[in-house]
Tab-separated table of C-alpha atoms in Angstrom:
chain	number	residue	atom	x	y	z
A	233	MET	CA	5.263	7.372	-20.783
A	234	ASP	CA	3.759	9.193	-23.742
A	235	PHE	CA	0.514	7.579	-24.785
A	236	THR	CA	-0.115	9.905	-27.731
A	237	LEU	CA	0.601	8.972	-31.326
A	238	PRO	CA	3.297	10.839	-33.160
A	239	GLU	CA	2.064	13.520	-35.620
A	240	GLU	CA	3.090	11.270	-38.567
A	241	LEU	CA	0.794	8.451	-37.391
A	242	ARG	CA	-2.081	10.816	-36.623
A	243	MET	CA	-1.972	12.074	-40.188
A	244	LEU	CA	-1.788	8.526	-41.437
A	245	ARG	CA	-4.799	7.659	-39.330
A	246	ASP	CA	-6.776	10.530	-40.733
A	247	THR	CA	-5.941	9.519	-44.264
A	248	VAL	CA	-7.036	5.952	-43.660
A	249	ALA	CA	-10.248	7.105	-41.915
A	250	ARG	CA	-11.073	9.190	-44.996
A	251	PHE	CA	-10.264	6.272	-47.295
A	252	THR	CA	-12.532	3.955	-45.211
A	253	ARG	CA	-15.351	6.509	-45.186
A	254	GLU	CA	-15.211	7.272	-48.911
A	255	GLU	CA	-14.148	3.903	-50.379
A	256	LEU	CA	-15.067	1.072	-48.065
A	257	LEU	CA	-18.340	2.107	-46.432
A	258	PRO	CA	-20.169	2.532	-49.780
A	259	LEU	CA	-19.344	-1.122	-50.619
A	260	GLU	CA	-20.945	-2.592	-47.481
A	261	LYS	CA	-24.404	-3.327	-48.899
A	262	ASP	CA	-22.890	-5.206	-51.760
A	263	VAL	CA	-20.622	-7.127	-49.408
A	264	ILE	CA	-23.575	-8.184	-47.275
A	265	ARG	CA	-25.473	-9.303	-50.364
A	266	ARG	CA	-22.567	-11.237	-51.796
A	267	GLU	CA	-21.836	-13.002	-48.500
A	268	ALA	CA	-25.521	-14.016	-48.297
A	269	GLU	CA	-25.684	-15.284	-51.853
A	270	ARG	CA	-22.399	-17.122	-52.315
A	271	GLY	CA	-23.581	-20.304	-50.548
A	272	LEU	CA	-21.119	-23.220	-50.720
A	273	THR	CA	-18.661	-21.419	-52.992
A	274	ASP	CA	-15.647	-19.208	-52.635
A	275	ALA	CA	-17.209	-16.326	-54.595
A	276	PRO	CA	-15.418	-13.034	-53.654
A	277	LEU	CA	-17.184	-10.682	-51.276
A	278	ILE	CA	-15.791	-7.635	-53.110
A	279	ASP	CA	-16.351	-7.290	-56.816
A	280	PRO	CA	-12.857	-7.947	-58.401
A	281	GLU	CA	-12.924	-4.679	-60.309
A	282	ALA	CA	-13.838	-2.845	-57.112
A	283	GLU	CA	-10.973	-4.517	-55.313
A	284	LYS	CA	-8.538	-3.442	-58.092
A	285	ALA	CA	-9.847	0.096	-57.711
A	286	LEU	CA	-9.278	-0.015	-53.958
A	287	ASP	CA	-5.675	-1.171	-54.426
A	288	LYS	CA	-5.072	1.561	-57.012
A	289	LYS	CA	-6.544	4.265	-54.811
A	290	ALA	CA	-4.505	3.103	-51.774
A	291	LYS	CA	-1.280	3.407	-53.849
A	292	GLU	CA	-2.290	6.875	-55.140
A	293	ILE	CA	-2.787	8.299	-51.641
A	294	GLY	CA	0.413	6.702	-50.199
A	295	LEU	CA	-1.018	3.898	-48.172
A	296	TYR	CA	0.754	1.052	-49.880
A	297	GLY	CA	3.716	-0.690	-48.224
A	298	ILE	CA	3.610	1.127	-44.940
A	299	ASP	CA	5.659	-1.573	-43.211
A	300	VAL	CA	7.829	-2.470	-46.219
A	301	PRO	CA	11.524	-1.620	-45.777
A	302	GLU	CA	12.537	1.602	-47.592
A	303	GLU	CA	15.145	-0.204	-49.659
A	304	TYR	CA	12.357	-2.141	-51.290
A	305	GLY	CA	10.216	0.856	-52.044
A	306	GLY	CA	8.193	0.943	-48.801
A	307	GLN	CA	7.654	3.481	-46.035
A	308	ASN	CA	9.026	1.321	-43.179
A	309	LEU	CA	6.561	2.842	-40.629
A	310	GLY	CA	6.447	-0.330	-38.582
A	311	MET	CA	3.966	-2.294	-36.515
A	312	LEU	CA	2.375	0.566	-34.584
A	313	ALA	CA	1.411	2.186	-37.857
A	314	LYS	CA	0.007	-1.134	-39.063
A	315	ALA	CA	-2.052	-1.470	-35.846
A	316	VAL	CA	-3.456	2.060	-36.280
A	317	VAL	CA	-4.281	1.399	-39.942
A	318	ALA	CA	-5.884	-2.042	-39.286
A	319	GLU	CA	-8.177	-0.524	-36.687
A	320	GLU	CA	-9.327	2.268	-39.005
A	321	LEU	CA	-9.948	-0.057	-41.887
A	322	LYS	CA	-12.062	-2.378	-39.727
A	323	THR	CA	-14.478	0.396	-38.826
A	324	SER	CA	-16.000	-0.888	-42.078
A	325	ILE	CA	-17.075	-4.496	-42.624
A	326	THR	CA	-15.809	-4.422	-46.224
A	327	PRO	CA	-13.135	-7.216	-46.066
A	328	TRP	CA	-10.283	-5.390	-47.749
A	329	THR	CA	-6.736	-5.627	-46.362
A	330	LEU	CA	-4.058	-3.087	-47.151
A	331	PRO	CA	-1.441	-4.969	-49.160
A	332	PRO	CA	1.017	-6.503	-48.586
A	333	ASP	CA	-0.387	-8.684	-45.794
A	334	SER	CA	1.933	-7.951	-42.825
A	335	PRO	CA	2.442	-11.390	-41.204
A	336	ASN	CA	3.793	-13.062	-44.329
A	337	LEU	CA	5.785	-9.929	-45.105
A	338	PHE	CA	7.385	-10.090	-41.644
A	339	MET	CA	8.295	-13.726	-42.084
A	340	LEU	CA	9.617	-13.296	-45.630
A	341	LYS	CA	11.699	-10.314	-44.619
A	342	GLU	CA	13.264	-12.339	-41.838
A	343	THR	CA	13.992	-15.482	-43.860
A	344	CYS	CA	14.335	-14.780	-47.636
A	345	LYS	CA	17.835	-15.159	-48.979
A	346	GLY	CA	19.667	-14.923	-52.281
A	347	ASP	CA	17.477	-15.136	-55.335
A	348	GLN	CA	14.371	-15.488	-53.119
A	349	ILE	CA	14.493	-11.777	-52.458
A	350	GLN	CA	14.013	-10.955	-56.122
A	351	LYS	CA	11.664	-13.800	-56.906
A	352	TYR	CA	9.372	-13.636	-53.877
A	353	PHE	CA	9.983	-10.889	-51.389
A	354	ILE	CA	10.219	-7.804	-53.669
A	355	PRO	CA	7.215	-8.766	-55.838
A	356	TYR	CA	5.244	-9.475	-52.691
A	357	ALA	CA	6.280	-6.244	-51.016
A	358	ASN	CA	5.314	-4.296	-54.193
A	359	GLY	CA	1.945	-5.946	-54.450
A	360	GLU	CA	2.763	-7.833	-57.646
A	361	LYS	CA	2.388	-11.259	-55.957
A	362	LYS	CA	0.015	-12.666	-53.388
A	363	SER	CA	0.943	-15.281	-50.826
A	364	ALA	CA	-0.592	-17.727	-48.339
A	365	ILE	CA	0.855	-19.818	-45.510
A	366	ALA	CA	-0.012	-23.491	-44.915
A	367	ILE	CA	0.407	-24.489	-41.284
A	368	THR	CA	-2.807	-26.064	-39.874
A	369	GLU	CA	-3.515	-29.746	-40.405
A	370	PRO	CA	-6.532	-31.938	-39.563
A	371	GLY	CA	-4.726	-33.442	-36.581
A	372	ALA	CA	-2.565	-30.436	-35.664
A	373	GLY	CA	-4.695	-27.340	-35.468
A	374	SER	CA	-3.736	-25.496	-32.272
A	375	ASP	CA	-0.541	-27.498	-31.945
A	376	PRO	CA	1.673	-26.739	-34.935
A	377	ALA	CA	4.416	-28.834	-33.359
A	378	GLY	CA	2.203	-31.914	-33.997
A	379	MET	CA	2.094	-31.462	-37.799
A	380	LYS	CA	2.554	-34.517	-39.970
A	381	THR	CA	3.210	-33.126	-43.440
A	382	ARG	CA	6.673	-34.466	-44.346
A	383	ALA	CA	9.454	-33.124	-46.522
A	384	GLU	CA	12.079	-35.720	-47.277
A	385	TYR	CA	15.302	-35.202	-49.164
A	386	LYS	CA	15.599	-37.658	-52.071
A	387	ASN	CA	17.916	-37.589	-55.050
A	388	GLY	CA	18.782	-33.941	-54.612
A	389	LYS	CA	15.118	-32.760	-54.209
A	390	TRP	CA	12.801	-32.103	-51.310
A	391	VAL	CA	9.670	-34.186	-51.662
A	392	ILE	CA	6.604	-33.000	-49.709
A	393	ASN	CA	3.602	-35.237	-48.857
A	394	GLY	CA	0.694	-34.371	-46.607
A	395	GLN	CA	-2.432	-32.335	-46.097
A	396	LYS	CA	-3.184	-28.848	-44.783
A	397	ILE	CA	-6.613	-27.446	-43.816
A	398	PHE	CA	-8.157	-24.024	-43.219
A	399	ILE	CA	-5.637	-22.247	-45.463
A	400	SER	CA	-6.708	-18.730	-46.248
A	401	ASN	CA	-6.207	-17.314	-49.758
A	402	ALA	CA	-4.677	-20.598	-51.070
A	403	ARG	CA	-6.350	-20.358	-54.482
A	404	LYS	CA	-5.485	-16.689	-54.916
A	405	ALA	CA	-1.815	-17.051	-53.864
A	406	ASP	CA	1.044	-16.933	-56.352
A	407	PHE	CA	3.087	-18.895	-53.833
A	408	ILE	CA	2.412	-20.645	-50.532
A	409	ILE	CA	4.733	-20.808	-47.535
A	410	VAL	CA	4.399	-24.465	-46.577
A	411	MET	CA	5.481	-25.746	-43.148
A	412	ALA	CA	6.679	-29.321	-43.073
A	413	VAL	CA	8.476	-31.773	-40.847
A	414	THR	CA	12.018	-32.495	-41.983
A	415	ASP	CA	13.193	-34.270	-38.807
A	416	PRO	CA	10.464	-36.014	-36.794
A	417	ALA	CA	12.818	-36.698	-33.914
A	418	LYS	CA	13.443	-33.012	-33.302
A	419	GLY	CA	9.954	-31.764	-34.012
A	420	SER	CA	9.482	-28.050	-33.256
A	421	ARG	CA	13.047	-27.889	-31.858
A	422	GLY	CA	14.926	-28.068	-35.102
A	423	GLY	CA	12.784	-30.420	-37.139
A	424	ILE	CA	10.348	-28.083	-38.961
A	425	THR	CA	11.209	-26.273	-42.180
A	426	ALA	CA	9.452	-23.668	-44.303
A	427	PHE	CA	9.279	-24.074	-48.084
A	428	LEU	CA	8.180	-21.736	-50.916
A	429	VAL	CA	5.778	-23.568	-53.224
A	430	ASP	CA	4.730	-21.872	-56.462
A	431	LYS	CA	1.175	-21.798	-57.721
A	432	GLY	CA	0.506	-24.718	-59.957
A	433	ALA	CA	3.357	-26.834	-58.587
A	434	LYS	CA	2.988	-30.468	-59.776
A	435	GLY	CA	1.442	-32.598	-57.072
A	436	MET	CA	-0.121	-29.669	-55.138
A	437	SER	CA	-3.908	-29.524	-55.327
A	438	ILE	CA	-6.511	-27.178	-53.749
A	439	PRO	CA	-9.773	-29.006	-54.370
A	440	THR	CA	-11.732	-27.987	-51.322
A	441	VAL	CA	-13.252	-24.748	-50.049
A	442	LEU	CA	-14.333	-25.021	-46.430
A	443	ASN	CA	-17.464	-22.925	-45.951
A	444	THR	CA	-17.235	-21.569	-42.437
A	445	ILE	CA	-19.199	-19.058	-40.393
A	446	GLY	CA	-19.127	-15.474	-41.740
A	447	GLU	CA	-16.842	-14.210	-44.408
A	448	HIS	CA	-14.009	-16.671	-43.936
A	449	ALA	CA	-13.660	-19.259	-46.790
A	450	PRO	CA	-10.402	-21.164	-46.358
A	451	TYR	CA	-9.216	-24.208	-48.323
A	452	GLY	CA	-7.824	-27.699	-47.992
A	453	VAL	CA	-4.422	-28.079	-49.667
A	454	PHE	CA	-2.963	-31.459	-50.593
A	455	PHE	CA	0.670	-32.404	-51.395
A	456	ASP	CA	1.392	-35.558	-53.364
A	457	ASN	CA	5.121	-35.974	-54.031
A	458	VAL	CA	5.626	-32.257	-54.613
A	459	GLU	CA	9.319	-31.866	-55.572
A	460	LEU	CA	11.224	-28.699	-54.606
A	461	SER	CA	14.815	-27.616	-55.109
A	462	ASP	CA	17.113	-26.456	-52.328
A	463	ASP	CA	16.542	-22.823	-53.289
A	464	GLN	CA	12.847	-23.228	-52.268
A	465	VAL	CA	13.827	-23.708	-48.598
A	466	LEU	CA	12.776	-20.582	-46.787
A	467	GLY	CA	15.371	-19.733	-44.183
A	468	THR	CA	17.381	-22.692	-43.114
A	469	VAL	CA	16.500	-26.408	-42.863
A	470	GLY	CA	15.017	-27.289	-39.468
A	471	ASN	CA	14.605	-23.681	-38.319
A	472	GLY	CA	11.137	-22.834	-39.548
A	473	PHE	CA	9.267	-22.949	-36.262
A	474	GLY	CA	10.643	-19.735	-34.726
A	475	PRO	CA	9.959	-17.474	-37.748
A	476	MET	CA	6.538	-19.034	-38.064
A	477	GLN	CA	5.738	-18.227	-34.393
A	478	ASN	CA	6.885	-14.628	-34.914
A	479	ARG	CA	4.637	-14.435	-38.007
A	480	LEU	CA	1.678	-15.656	-35.959
A	481	GLY	CA	2.405	-13.054	-33.390
A	482	VAL	CA	2.148	-10.254	-35.931
A	483	ARG	CA	-1.186	-11.665	-37.107
A	484	ARG	CA	-2.488	-11.853	-33.528
A	485	MET	CA	-1.649	-8.162	-33.122
A	486	GLU	CA	-3.551	-7.375	-36.334
A	487	ILE	CA	-6.585	-9.346	-35.199
A	488	ALA	CA	-6.695	-7.307	-31.959
A	489	ALA	CA	-6.544	-4.114	-34.001
A	490	ARG	CA	-9.366	-5.336	-36.249
A	491	ALA	CA	-11.385	-6.191	-33.164
A	492	LEU	CA	-10.959	-2.530	-32.057
A	493	GLY	CA	-12.173	-1.302	-35.408
A	494	TYR	CA	-15.332	-3.359	-35.234
A	495	ALA	CA	-15.910	-2.241	-31.635
A	496	ARG	CA	-15.612	1.390	-32.579
A	497	ARG	CA	-18.226	0.850	-35.300
A	498	CYS	CA	-20.541	-0.671	-32.776
A	499	MET	CA	-20.078	2.276	-30.471
A	500	ASP	CA	-20.689	4.699	-33.349
A	501	LEU	CA	-24.057	3.013	-33.836
A	502	MET	CA	-24.973	2.609	-30.205
A	503	LEU	CA	-24.323	6.133	-28.837
A	504	PRO	CA	-26.665	8.083	-31.060
A	505	TYR	CA	-29.335	5.326	-30.927
A	506	ALA	CA	-29.325	5.490	-27.125
A	507	HIS	CA	-30.597	9.047	-27.374
A	508	GLU	CA	-32.958	8.478	-30.313
A	509	ARG	CA	-34.753	5.302	-29.196
A	510	ILE	CA	-37.616	5.925	-26.724
A	511	THR	CA	-39.074	3.033	-24.722
A	512	PHE	CA	-41.781	3.315	-22.142
A	513	GLY	CA	-41.540	7.085	-22.261
A	514	LYS	CA	-37.777	7.449	-21.811
A	515	PRO	CA	-34.695	7.238	-24.054
A	516	LEU	CA	-32.473	4.186	-23.831
A	517	ALA	CA	-29.733	6.542	-22.621
A	518	ASP	CA	-31.570	6.849	-19.302
A	519	ARG	CA	-31.569	3.051	-18.718
A	520	GLN	CA	-28.876	1.799	-16.385
A	521	ALA	CA	-28.389	-1.421	-18.356
A	522	ILE	CA	-27.664	0.546	-21.518
A	523	GLN	CA	-25.295	2.931	-19.661
A	524	TRP	CA	-23.370	-0.049	-18.277
A	525	TRP	CA	-23.129	-1.662	-21.747
A	526	LEU	CA	-21.619	1.561	-23.134
A	527	ALA	CA	-19.287	2.079	-20.140
A	528	ASP	CA	-18.041	-1.536	-20.186
A	529	SER	CA	-17.563	-1.517	-23.954
A	530	PHE	CA	-15.568	1.665	-23.942
A	531	GLN	CA	-13.305	0.604	-21.057
A	532	GLU	CA	-12.666	-2.836	-22.629
A	533	MET	CA	-11.733	-1.157	-25.917
A	534	GLU	CA	-9.280	1.235	-24.269
A	535	MET	CA	-7.555	-1.559	-22.424
A	536	VAL	CA	-7.182	-3.696	-25.576
A	537	ARG	CA	-5.806	-0.693	-27.478
A	538	LEU	CA	-3.176	-0.013	-24.828
A	539	ILE	CA	-1.810	-3.574	-24.814
A	540	THR	CA	-1.996	-3.761	-28.614
A	541	TRP	CA	-0.002	-0.566	-29.062
A	542	ARG	CA	2.504	-1.758	-26.421
A	543	LEU	CA	3.027	-4.988	-28.375
A	544	ALA	CA	3.484	-3.034	-31.607
A	545	CYS	CA	6.075	-0.823	-29.906
A	546	LYS	CA	7.983	-3.857	-28.645
A	547	ILE	CA	8.095	-5.370	-32.124
A	548	ASP	CA	9.232	-2.016	-33.581
A	549	ALA	CA	11.915	-1.706	-30.891
A	550	GLY	CA	13.332	-5.060	-31.960
A	551	GLU	CA	12.550	-6.887	-28.737
A	552	ALA	CA	13.015	-10.619	-29.098
A	553	ASN	CA	10.511	-12.015	-26.586
A	554	TRP	CA	6.955	-10.823	-27.176
A	555	ARG	CA	5.031	-14.118	-27.663
A	556	ARG	CA	3.148	-13.717	-24.343
A	557	ASP	CA	2.083	-10.167	-25.312
A	558	ALA	CA	0.827	-11.488	-28.697
A	559	ALA	CA	-1.209	-14.192	-26.890
A	560	MET	CA	-2.620	-11.535	-24.568
A	561	VAL	CA	-3.758	-9.119	-27.315
A	562	LYS	CA	-5.333	-11.915	-29.395
A	563	LEU	CA	-7.209	-13.310	-26.384
A	564	GLN	CA	-8.423	-9.945	-25.006
A	565	GLY	CA	-9.189	-8.395	-28.420
A	566	THR	CA	-11.277	-11.237	-29.780
A	567	GLU	CA	-13.261	-11.748	-26.497
A	568	MET	CA	-13.807	-8.002	-26.240
A	569	ILE	CA	-15.415	-7.663	-29.644
A	570	THR	CA	-17.609	-10.702	-28.991
A	571	ARG	CA	-19.085	-8.876	-25.971
A	572	VAL	CA	-19.344	-5.452	-27.640
A	573	VAL	CA	-21.108	-6.662	-30.797
A	574	ASP	CA	-23.504	-8.799	-28.744
A	575	ARG	CA	-24.436	-5.735	-26.616
A	576	ALA	CA	-24.976	-3.719	-29.791
A	577	MET	CA	-27.243	-6.390	-31.308
A	578	GLN	CA	-29.215	-6.632	-28.049
A	579	MET	CA	-29.603	-2.881	-27.865
A	580	PHE	CA	-31.000	-2.615	-31.386
A	581	GLY	CA	-33.339	-5.545	-30.809
A	582	GLY	CA	-34.946	-6.987	-33.948
A	583	MET	CA	-33.217	-4.479	-36.228
A	584	GLY	CA	-29.841	-5.691	-34.888
A	585	MET	CA	-30.577	-9.118	-36.333
A	586	THR	CA	-31.288	-7.947	-39.852
A	587	LYS	CA	-28.995	-7.503	-42.860
A	588	ASP	CA	-30.062	-3.830	-43.025
A	589	MET	CA	-27.460	-3.266	-40.378
A	590	PRO	CA	-23.831	-4.482	-40.281
A	591	LEU	CA	-24.104	-5.995	-36.780
A	592	GLU	CA	-25.149	-9.537	-37.660
A	593	TYR	CA	-22.415	-9.673	-40.314
A	594	MET	CA	-19.873	-8.493	-37.720
A	595	ALA	CA	-21.044	-11.013	-35.130
A	596	ARG	CA	-20.454	-13.904	-37.525
A	597	ALA	CA	-17.257	-12.572	-38.975
A	598	CYS	CA	-15.574	-11.951	-35.611
A	599	ARG	CA	-16.679	-15.257	-34.135
A	600	VAL	CA	-13.964	-17.116	-36.031
A	601	TRP	CA	-11.314	-14.770	-34.607
A	602	ARG	CA	-11.582	-16.627	-31.316
A	603	ILE	CA	-10.540	-19.840	-33.074
A	604	TYR	CA	-7.969	-19.147	-35.824
A	605	GLU	CA	-4.431	-18.038	-35.060
A	606	GLY	CA	-4.898	-19.931	-31.808
A	607	PRO	CA	-8.135	-20.341	-29.783
A	608	SER	CA	-8.647	-18.446	-26.514
A	609	GLU	CA	-8.108	-21.548	-24.409
A	610	VAL	CA	-4.668	-22.168	-25.896
A	611	HIS	CA	-3.618	-18.566	-25.338
A	612	ARG	CA	-4.745	-18.773	-21.689
A	613	TRP	CA	-2.735	-21.992	-21.300
A	614	PHE	CA	0.323	-20.422	-22.889
A	615	ILE	CA	0.185	-17.290	-20.704
A	616	ALA	CA	-0.250	-19.353	-17.550
A	617	ARG	CA	2.544	-21.735	-18.469
A	618	ASP	CA	4.862	-18.780	-19.148
A	619	LEU	CA	4.049	-17.209	-15.762
A	620	LEU	CA	4.489	-20.452	-13.889
A	621	ARG	CA	7.873	-21.012	-15.522
A	622	ASN	CA	9.244	-17.486	-15.411
A	623	GLY	CA	7.249	-15.661	-12.729
A	624	MET	CA	5.762	-12.242	-12.943
A	625	PRO	CA	7.562	-9.877	-15.380
A	626	ALA	CA	9.241	-6.742	-14.069
A	627	ASN	CA	7.254	-3.563	-14.568
């Protein structure tokens, strides 16, 4: 096995590292201030003009559309490239994501058909439109198969009624991928369908921002007799669950990569400080506790990176069955960064708790990662169930 990145991806990584250093790091103080001041609102953490400048700069230096198919103007570099880029970007706390957002791109590429390609996929791939996906419901968070939002076919129209919760980017989105039950008897095995709902659709309302820990500010979305035509069915009727699960798998890989970025930032802070900080006549670097924190953090990061890159390679190779791998990287990545950032805060003591450093922001921002896109407990359950049913995989 060759565990080195191809030259093309090493060059891409260097370009993103420079972009992060020159464009994202200088915005961090403003991001920390905005997050502290926004209170119970959804005020953006990046100044809108600054965000436009970031998008423009990313396009200028060739970072846009790295996993968009070439026939639609992208670079088609795949998931390994995306994992490398996500890690580099998250060495900064500035919450900017390289457009277009990969999970929805992956799902749309798999399911868009006919006029949907021109109306939704191409504008999304080019960065001209933003999207969101509405899956989670008040009574069906970690169990999407238990969703209650209904889509019924009446008089030649699909009519959607129900409620979604914790929906990221709902107010910013030009369209929302909405998951709804079309056949309650079949449930996840042929009874869930994806729909494309345009911004401002009659009967759809987004009245509620849910102020959660850290930078995450999702929304409640309500559907009251929202009427859709047949050409707003994404994919085929009843077959929305599989593409949705694949989409979740891509996001889980991204979250693991982001956790690696945060962990690297922690290590970049911890290593020099271990030499600089003198306590009781000796540098922290001489203390066994500090040495073990550094050693454990580094090893945990390396292990997460290996399984994350392996998952990315499986996706790029077109393998069909990688849900267990996605559960593993999400579980291990989010729990790894929880430990690493906690060690960093403990090492810096009182300063680690202040907003003069990025650590307390990181601790709150990454805490939600162990919940959304599936909590750790559900991923453990899924991995165990898969092993008990199918046995140990072949090496």
